[in-house]
Tab-separated table of C-alpha atoms and ligand atoms in Angstrom:
chain	number	residue	atom	x	y	z
R	1	UNK	CA	133.782	90.922	113.953
R	2	UNK	CA	133.311	92.365	117.366
R	3	UNK	CA	130.668	90.489	119.318
R	4	UNK	CA	128.033	91.984	121.667
R	5	UNK	CA	128.759	91.495	125.315
R	6	UNK	CA	126.015	88.823	125.813
R	7	UNK	CA	127.387	86.921	122.818
R	8	UNK	CA	130.938	87.116	124.163
R	9	UNK	CA	129.779	86.026	127.594
R	10	UNK	CA	127.891	83.040	126.232
R	11	UNK	CA	131.209	81.762	124.746
R	12	UNK	CA	133.084	82.554	128.054
R	13	UNK	CA	130.480	80.283	129.935
R	14	UNK	CA	131.161	77.537	127.382
R	15	UNK	CA	134.727	77.613	128.720
R	16	UNK	CA	133.695	77.730	132.326
R	17	UNK	CA	134.978	81.185	132.918
R	18	UNK	CA	132.843	82.647	135.668
R	19	UNK	CA	130.397	85.374	134.540
R	20	UNK	CA	127.507	86.943	136.393
R	21	UNK	CA	124.184	85.243	136.073
R	22	UNK	CA	122.016	87.001	133.410
R	23	UNK	CA	119.288	87.000	130.820
R	24	UNK	CA	119.066	88.430	127.483
R	25	UNK	CA	116.134	90.830	126.856
R	26	UNK	CA	114.650	91.737	123.516
R	27	UNK	CA	112.221	94.704	123.085
R	28	UNK	CA	109.126	92.589	122.867
R	29	UNK	CA	109.965	90.544	125.888
R	30	UNK	CA	108.022	90.851	129.077
R	31	UNK	CA	109.837	91.998	132.256
R	32	UNK	CA	107.492	90.483	134.775
R	33	UNK	CA	109.592	87.530	135.864
R	34	UNK	CA	112.817	89.482	136.381
R	35	UNK	CA	114.314	89.457	139.849
R	36	UNK	CA	115.446	92.559	141.629
R	37	UNK	CA	117.777	94.358	141.985
R	38	UNK	CA	119.522	93.954	138.669
R	39	UNK	CA	121.897	95.579	136.239
R	40	UNK	CA	120.706	96.432	132.748
R	41	UNK	CA	123.363	96.852	129.964
R	42	UNK	CA	122.771	98.217	126.477
R	43	UNK	CA	124.108	95.729	123.958
R	44	UNK	CA	125.894	97.812	121.509
R	45	UNK	CA	129.296	96.755	119.923
R	46	UNK	CA	131.436	99.395	121.623
R	47	UNK	CA	133.074	100.069	124.987
R	48	UNK	CA	132.569	102.983	127.331
R	49	UNK	CA	128.905	102.335	127.849
R	50	UNK	CA	129.128	102.817	131.568
R	51	UNK	CA	130.113	106.554	131.089
R	52	UNK	CA	127.608	107.024	128.343
R	53	UNK	CA	124.567	105.971	130.359
R	54	UNK	CA	124.365	102.375	128.885
R	55	UNK	CA	124.797	100.501	132.236
R	56	UNK	CA	122.129	101.031	134.935
R	57	UNK	CA	121.030	99.376	138.170
R	58	UNK	CA	117.218	98.926	138.679
R	59	UNK	CA	115.918	98.400	142.274
R	60	UNK	CA	112.223	98.379	141.702
R	61	UNK	CA	109.837	97.050	139.119
R	62	UNK	CA	108.985	100.641	138.080
R	63	UNK	CA	112.671	101.601	137.724
R	64	UNK	CA	113.228	98.335	135.749
R	65	UNK	CA	110.559	99.248	133.170
R	66	UNK	CA	111.709	102.822	132.973
R	67	UNK	CA	115.369	101.990	132.510
R	68	UNK	CA	114.615	99.269	129.880
R	69	UNK	CA	112.524	101.731	127.778
R	70	UNK	CA	115.101	104.426	128.175
R	71	UNK	CA	117.925	102.195	127.157
R	72	UNK	CA	116.158	100.708	124.133
R	73	UNK	CA	115.805	104.340	122.875
R	74	UNK	CA	119.250	105.641	123.952
R	75	UNK	CA	121.794	105.546	121.138
R	76	UNK	CA	125.338	105.211	122.147
R	77	UNK	CA	127.792	106.671	119.612
R	78	UNK	CA	125.330	106.083	116.899
R	79	UNK	CA	124.173	102.490	117.938
R	80	UNK	CA	120.748	101.822	119.288
R	81	UNK	CA	120.517	98.445	121.005
R	82	UNK	CA	117.987	95.764	119.988
R	83	UNK	CA	118.997	93.664	122.981
R	84	UNK	CA	119.586	94.381	126.716
R	85	UNK	CA	121.605	92.188	129.075
R	86	UNK	CA	119.957	91.936	132.531
R	87	UNK	CA	122.394	90.641	135.241
R	88	UNK	CA	122.558	90.033	138.899
R	89	UNK	CA	124.163	93.035	140.777
R	90	UNK	CA	127.690	92.146	141.908
R	91	UNK	CA	129.234	93.551	144.912
R	92	UNK	CA	132.577	94.864	143.749
R	93	UNK	CA	135.562	94.856	145.917
R	94	UNK	CA	138.150	95.531	143.257
R	95	UNK	CA	138.133	95.788	139.368
R	96	UNK	CA	141.041	94.552	137.329
R	97	UNK	CA	141.852	94.585	133.543
R	98	UNK	CA	142.762	91.266	131.793
R	99	UNK	CA	143.105	90.634	128.118
R	100	UNK	CA	144.612	88.393	125.468
R	101	UNK	CA	145.238	89.949	122.107
R	102	UNK	CA	147.185	89.438	118.922
R	103	UNK	CA	150.220	91.728	118.737
R	104	UNK	CA	150.698	91.983	115.030
R	105	UNK	CA	154.221	93.471	115.120
R	106	UNK	CA	155.452	90.501	117.106
R	107	UNK	CA	153.078	87.982	115.295
R	108	UNK	CA	152.231	86.613	118.721
R	109	UNK	CA	149.588	86.541	121.524
R	110	UNK	CA	150.042	88.679	124.554
R	111	UNK	CA	148.447	88.613	127.921
R	112	UNK	CA	147.818	92.172	129.118
R	113	UNK	CA	146.660	93.095	132.603
R	114	UNK	CA	146.206	96.104	134.812
R	115	UNK	CA	145.657	96.293	138.608
R	116	UNK	CA	143.274	99.199	138.063
R	117	UNK	CA	140.578	98.039	135.645
R	118	UNK	CA	137.107	99.503	134.962
R	119	UNK	CA	135.864	102.570	132.999
R	120	UNK	CA	139.178	104.591	133.177
R	121	UNK	CA	141.492	101.935	131.666
R	122	UNK	CA	142.352	104.184	128.730
R	123	UNK	CA	144.077	106.722	131.100
R	124	UNK	CA	146.759	104.439	132.334
R	125	UNK	CA	150.262	104.949	130.723
R	126	UNK	CA	151.287	101.840	128.742
R	127	UNK	CA	154.276	100.997	130.939
R	128	UNK	CA	152.056	100.381	133.957
R	129	UNK	CA	150.460	97.444	132.263
R	130	UNK	CA	151.516	93.837	132.919
R	131	UNK	CA	152.485	92.334	129.419
R	132	UNK	CA	153.469	88.774	128.753
R	133	UNK	CA	153.976	87.129	125.471
R	134	UNK	CA	152.190	83.639	125.481
R	135	UNK	CA	152.916	81.377	122.635
R	136	UNK	CA	151.771	78.251	124.353
R	137	UNK	CA	149.390	76.978	127.102
R	138	UNK	CA	152.630	76.386	129.163
R	139	UNK	CA	153.541	80.155	128.939
R	140	UNK	CA	150.140	80.950	130.285
R	141	UNK	CA	150.255	78.601	133.212
R	142	UNK	CA	153.744	79.639	134.194
R	143	UNK	CA	152.885	83.318	134.313
R	144	UNK	CA	150.006	82.615	136.875
R	145	UNK	CA	152.226	83.341	139.767
R	146	UNK	CA	153.746	86.648	138.584
R	147	UNK	CA	150.363	87.844	137.432
R	148	UNK	CA	148.809	87.078	140.747
R	149	UNK	CA	151.575	88.976	142.456
R	150	UNK	CA	151.259	92.031	140.041
R	151	UNK	CA	147.512	92.116	140.639
R	152	UNK	CA	147.930	91.663	144.508
R	153	UNK	CA	145.777	88.451	144.206
R	154	UNK	CA	148.422	86.032	145.642
R	155	UNK	CA	145.693	84.169	147.573
R	156	UNK	CA	143.877	83.673	144.340
R	157	UNK	CA	146.790	82.335	142.287
R	158	UNK	CA	145.200	78.990	141.557
R	159	UNK	CA	141.903	80.405	140.623
R	160	UNK	CA	143.469	83.113	138.530
R	161	UNK	CA	145.615	80.695	136.676
R	162	UNK	CA	142.654	78.475	135.835
R	163	UNK	CA	140.940	81.563	134.512
R	164	UNK	CA	143.832	82.572	132.285
R	165	UNK	CA	144.218	79.040	130.981
R	166	UNK	CA	140.561	78.912	130.140
R	167	UNK	CA	140.783	82.356	128.411
R	168	UNK	CA	143.707	81.083	126.451
R	169	UNK	CA	141.730	77.947	125.313
R	170	UNK	CA	138.790	80.133	124.410
R	171	UNK	CA	141.097	82.661	122.525
R	172	UNK	CA	142.855	80.024	120.380
R	173	UNK	CA	139.982	77.601	119.777
R	174	UNK	CA	137.483	80.453	118.908
R	175	UNK	CA	139.995	82.092	116.527
R	176	UNK	CA	139.785	85.370	118.560
R	177	UNK	CA	141.969	88.303	117.816
R	178	UNK	CA	140.902	90.099	121.045
R	179	UNK	CA	139.439	88.848	124.335
R	180	UNK	CA	139.224	91.575	126.943
R	181	UNK	CA	137.697	91.254	130.364
R	182	UNK	CA	137.274	94.708	131.884
R	183	UNK	CA	136.542	94.565	134.609
R	184	UNK	CA	137.517	91.199	135.989
R	185	UNK	CA	135.878	91.796	139.464
R	186	UNK	CA	137.044	90.590	142.775
R	187	UNK	CA	133.670	90.429	144.599
R	188	UNK	CA	132.952	91.156	148.237
R	189	UNK	CA	132.301	87.375	148.533
R	190	UNK	CA	135.955	86.949	147.464
R	191	UNK	CA	135.389	85.296	144.063
R	192	UNK	CA	136.549	86.366	140.604
R	193	UNK	CA	133.929	87.200	137.884
R	194	UNK	CA	134.229	88.523	134.308
R	195	UNK	CA	131.799	91.392	134.695
R	196	UNK	CA	132.288	92.604	131.034
R	197	UNK	CA	133.773	91.120	127.876
R	198	UNK	CA	134.817	92.341	124.556
R	199	UNK	CA	135.558	89.620	122.050
R	200	UNK	CA	136.805	90.180	118.579
R	201	UNK	CA	136.727	87.087	116.227
R	202	UNK	CA	138.779	86.658	113.046
R	203	UNK	CA	136.342	86.845	110.084
R	204	UNK	CA	138.775	85.002	107.949
R	205	UNK	CA	138.200	81.866	110.026
R	206	UNK	CA	134.485	82.024	109.600
R	207	UNK	CA	134.651	78.818	107.522
R	208	UNK	CA	135.836	76.878	110.503
R	209	UNK	CA	132.834	77.885	112.668
R	210	UNK	CA	129.610	76.967	111.076
R	211	UNK	CA	128.099	77.842	114.558
R	212	UNK	CA	128.942	81.510	114.222
R	213	UNK	CA	125.565	83.161	114.191
R	214	UNK	CA	125.791	86.444	115.840
R	215	UNK	CA	123.677	89.450	116.098
R	216	UNK	CA	126.958	91.376	115.897
R	217	UNK	CA	127.432	90.093	112.297
R	218	UNK	CA	124.941	92.592	110.893
R	219	UNK	CA	127.235	95.505	112.101
R	220	UNK	CA	130.276	94.302	110.250
R	221	UNK	CA	131.578	94.317	106.635
R	222	UNK	CA	135.089	93.239	105.758
R	223	UNK	CA	136.535	95.226	108.569
R	224	UNK	CA	139.926	94.620	110.193
R	225	UNK	CA	141.552	96.517	112.977
R	226	UNK	CA	145.119	97.441	112.257
R	227	UNK	CA	145.986	99.791	115.147
R	228	UNK	CA	143.448	100.316	117.887
R	229	UNK	CA	144.870	103.730	118.628
R	230	UNK	CA	145.174	104.696	115.033
R	231	UNK	CA	144.174	108.278	114.035
R	232	UNK	CA	142.882	107.713	110.613
R	233	UNK	CA	140.041	105.414	109.728
R	234	UNK	CA	139.480	104.175	106.134
R	235	UNK	CA	136.463	103.190	104.018
R	236	UNK	CA	137.120	101.892	100.552
R	237	UNK	CA	135.640	99.579	97.987
R	238	UNK	CA	137.515	96.563	96.853
R	239	UNK	CA	140.317	94.850	98.720
R	240	UNK	CA	142.917	96.314	96.375
R	241	UNK	CA	141.734	99.948	96.718
R	242	UNK	CA	141.216	99.353	100.388
R	243	UNK	CA	144.848	98.241	100.854
R	244	UNK	CA	146.115	101.175	98.669
R	245	UNK	CA	144.101	103.497	100.861
R	246	UNK	CA	145.656	102.169	104.100
R	247	UNK	CA	149.138	102.228	102.353
R	248	UNK	CA	148.452	105.876	101.452
R	249	UNK	CA	147.568	106.774	105.016
R	250	UNK	CA	150.805	105.175	106.384
R	251	UNK	CA	152.822	106.824	103.544
R	252	UNK	CA	151.637	110.265	104.802
R	253	UNK	CA	152.986	109.248	108.270
R	254	UNK	CA	149.531	108.876	109.724
R	255	UNK	CA	148.513	105.786	111.575
R	256	UNK	CA	145.657	103.822	109.987
R	257	UNK	CA	143.175	102.373	112.445
R	258	UNK	CA	141.520	99.955	110.120
R	259	UNK	CA	141.251	98.234	106.735
R	260	UNK	CA	137.731	98.249	105.360
R	261	UNK	CA	136.445	96.835	101.952
R	262	UNK	CA	132.740	97.800	101.789
R	263	UNK	CA	132.304	95.174	99.022
R	264	UNK	CA	130.577	95.381	95.719
R	265	UNK	CA	127.033	95.000	97.141
R	266	UNK	CA	127.414	97.782	99.631
R	267	UNK	CA	124.232	99.814	100.298
R	268	UNK	CA	123.248	102.733	102.517
R	269	UNK	CA	122.848	100.425	105.618
R	270	UNK	CA	126.098	98.532	105.251
R	271	UNK	CA	128.047	101.739	104.655
R	272	UNK	CA	126.486	103.440	107.570
R	273	UNK	CA	127.306	100.258	109.719
R	274	UNK	CA	130.931	100.873	108.801
R	275	UNK	CA	130.776	104.376	110.201
R	276	UNK	CA	129.314	103.002	113.364
R	277	UNK	CA	132.190	100.521	113.520
R	278	UNK	CA	134.808	103.237	113.133
R	279	UNK	CA	133.384	105.082	116.085
R	280	UNK	CA	134.605	102.354	118.417
R	281	UNK	CA	138.211	103.521	117.984
R	282	UNK	CA	139.200	106.128	120.624
R	283	UNK	CA	141.769	108.244	118.603
R	284	UNK	CA	140.235	108.953	115.303
R	285	UNK	CA	140.941	112.326	113.831
R	286	UNK	CA	139.588	111.756	110.332
R	287	UNK	CA	137.942	109.267	108.103
R	288	UNK	CA	139.266	108.816	104.516
R	289	UNK	CA	136.568	107.508	102.207
R	290	UNK	CA	137.954	106.372	98.863
R	291	UNK	CA	135.427	104.914	96.450
R	292	UNK	CA	136.097	103.973	92.770
R	293	UNK	CA	132.686	102.536	92.028
R	294	UNK	CA	131.915	99.847	89.504
R	295	UNK	CA	129.208	97.729	91.063
R	296	UNK	CA	129.179	99.910	94.114
R	297	UNK	CA	126.976	102.899	93.683
R	298	UNK	CA	128.348	106.255	94.854
R	299	UNK	CA	124.834	107.542	95.626
R	300	UNK	CA	124.291	104.744	98.292
R	301	UNK	CA	127.626	105.775	99.840
R	302	UNK	CA	126.467	109.400	99.700
R	303	UNK	CA	123.308	108.627	101.541
R	304	UNK	CA	125.273	106.705	104.245
R	305	UNK	CA	127.584	109.733	104.662
R	306	UNK	CA	124.551	112.056	105.209
R	307	UNK	CA	123.070	109.591	107.665
R	308	UNK	CA	126.324	109.390	109.593
R	309	UNK	CA	126.508	113.169	109.487
R	310	UNK	CA	123.176	113.569	111.121
R	311	UNK	CA	123.008	110.661	113.490
R	312	UNK	CA	126.512	110.150	114.755
R	313	UNK	CA	127.663	112.654	117.354
R	314	UNK	CA	131.294	113.612	117.254
R	315	UNK	CA	131.755	112.288	113.757
R	316	UNK	CA	135.393	113.055	112.935
R	317	UNK	CA	136.107	115.187	109.727
R	318	UNK	CA	135.607	113.223	106.493
R	319	UNK	CA	138.035	113.221	103.566
R	320	UNK	CA	136.074	112.009	100.586
R	321	UNK	CA	137.018	111.027	97.071
R	322	UNK	CA	134.314	109.517	94.851
R	323	UNK	CA	134.518	108.191	91.355
R	324	UNK	CA	132.583	105.955	89.067
R	325	UNK	CA	129.024	104.723	89.017
R	326	UNK	CA	126.560	107.368	89.956
R	327	UNK	CA	129.247	109.724	91.280
R	328	UNK	CA	127.656	112.844	89.616
R	329	UNK	CA	124.490	112.305	91.507
R	330	UNK	CA	126.383	111.576	94.756
R	331	UNK	CA	128.513	114.695	94.361
R	332	UNK	CA	125.419	116.877	93.800
R	333	UNK	CA	123.749	115.531	96.903
R	334	UNK	CA	126.867	115.861	99.131
R	335	UNK	CA	127.806	119.327	97.819
R	336	UNK	CA	124.280	120.467	98.594
R	337	UNK	CA	124.953	119.696	102.237
R	338	UNK	CA	128.404	121.548	102.076
R	339	UNK	CA	130.375	118.391	102.299
R	340	UNK	CA	133.768	118.836	100.689
R	341	UNK	CA	134.983	116.391	98.026
R	342	UNK	CA	138.584	115.883	97.085
R	343	UNK	CA	139.834	114.994	93.545
R	344	UNK	CA	142.103	112.208	94.455
R	345	UNK	CA	143.205	109.985	97.417
R	346	UNK	CA	146.363	112.041	97.715
R	347	UNK	CA	144.370	115.279	98.020
R	348	UNK	CA	142.331	113.677	100.839
R	349	UNK	CA	145.565	112.562	102.605
R	350	UNK	CA	147.201	115.887	102.318
R	351	UNK	CA	144.216	117.532	103.930
R	352	UNK	CA	144.019	114.914	106.680
R	353	UNK	CA	147.703	115.382	107.350
R	354	UNK	CA	147.408	119.249	107.521
R	355	UNK	CA	144.484	118.995	109.895
R	356	UNK	CA	146.323	116.796	112.338
R	357	UNK	CA	149.340	119.046	112.531
K	401	LIG	P1	131.557	99.431	129.654
K	401	LIG	O1	131.682	100.808	130.279
K	401	LIG	O2	130.962	99.278	128.304
K	401	LIG	O3	133.049	98.907	129.644
K	401	LIG	O4	130.612	98.479	130.570
K	401	LIG	P2	130.959	97.587	131.827
K	401	LIG	O5	130.139	96.417	131.731
K	401	LIG	O6	132.369	97.409	131.944
K	401	LIG	O7	130.409	98.416	133.051
K	401	LIG	C1	130.876	99.686	133.424
K	401	LIG	C2	131.100	99.722	134.933
K	401	LIG	O8	129.857	99.662	135.478
K	401	LIG	C3	132.006	98.642	135.400
K	401	LIG	O9	133.347	98.945	135.359
K	401	LIG	C4	131.514	98.575	136.922
K	401	LIG	O10	132.113	99.535	137.647
K	401	LIG	C5	130.010	98.970	136.721
K	401	LIG	N1	129.168	97.745	136.941
K	401	LIG	C6	128.858	96.906	135.885
K	401	LIG	N2	128.064	95.926	136.408
K	401	LIG	C7	128.075	96.050	137.722
K	401	LIG	C8	127.416	95.349	138.895
K	401	LIG	O11	126.766	94.346	138.653
K	401	LIG	N3	127.567	95.827	140.054
K	401	LIG	C9	128.289	97.119	140.209
K	401	LIG	N4	128.394	97.578	141.489
K	401	LIG	N5	128.864	97.766	139.291
K	401	LIG	C10	128.717	97.271	138.020
K	402	LIG	MN1	133.983	97.297	130.432
């Protein structure tokens, strides 16, 4: 599950990782007591909010009310926030990228950094990133010096080392699969602050964390990232069919972005949430939807598909195969909206492959 920024930052602060001072704002909250100027940030579970109008500075009380109202009504890639994060404005000298992530091929944790963090991080070639395999706390501590040199933060070596050690503690103890600070800011006051945070937790370790009560939970089903830069996203019901769908994608030499089992109790809202989740990936060229419905109802899936079609801008092409409970009804509805249906998973994949060539 991917946490919202304010949820992730709350966890960072438990590990004494420096974050900007801030408060969480819900729609019904009064804005009277808020100090100015401040930054207002839309709490949606995807990155790139800065470029999409989700991060704004308010200088006056009028601006604050206007911006808050605007952000609460401004969907970002299909997500409308129910929470805003209001933070002190930080004076940025430099922005860095810093993350810990699971590298599945290597079955290991990697520390990844870039000198040039911030909103354009996607544009840097892979080879310009600092990458270091860290299998123990000792590995983390011992790369403090080289990381400081790479980032040009030699004077900040001790602080930086302390930050990466704390991030590592946080990453391992919280069962994270991704902990990304972008940007890590060097302020004009010469301190380091985690100005933004994306944290993905391993749903499989939910049982170890009775405290995991996140707003982000409602956005997620059994959703696992496979390749962040994958080109094909998948939606299926049942773990077996979901795995077969991912295998099918890979078997056609396409890169699957995710595994998703919408589960037997899936309804329109939960399937729509799956589409929203998929929109977080930067490289999706197609979504393969493979439903063989028993308990799941195809008409609920169809309603979610129509909702996604109307509400989500830039929704990639859909390759849909529906069979089982209420599939006739679902097909009628979808075909009435000129949505193409395929007879089998293989037909979906052949079409997806053709479209990407
Ligand atoms: P994202 O676009 O979803 O990753 O959202 P971020 O929280 O990373 O914000 C995007 C960009 O807004 C950052 O890279 C900063 O350049 C800028 N930004 C965010 N907060 C502040 C702030 O307090 N002060 C200043 N000057 N810029 C900020
Ligand atoms: Mn960011």
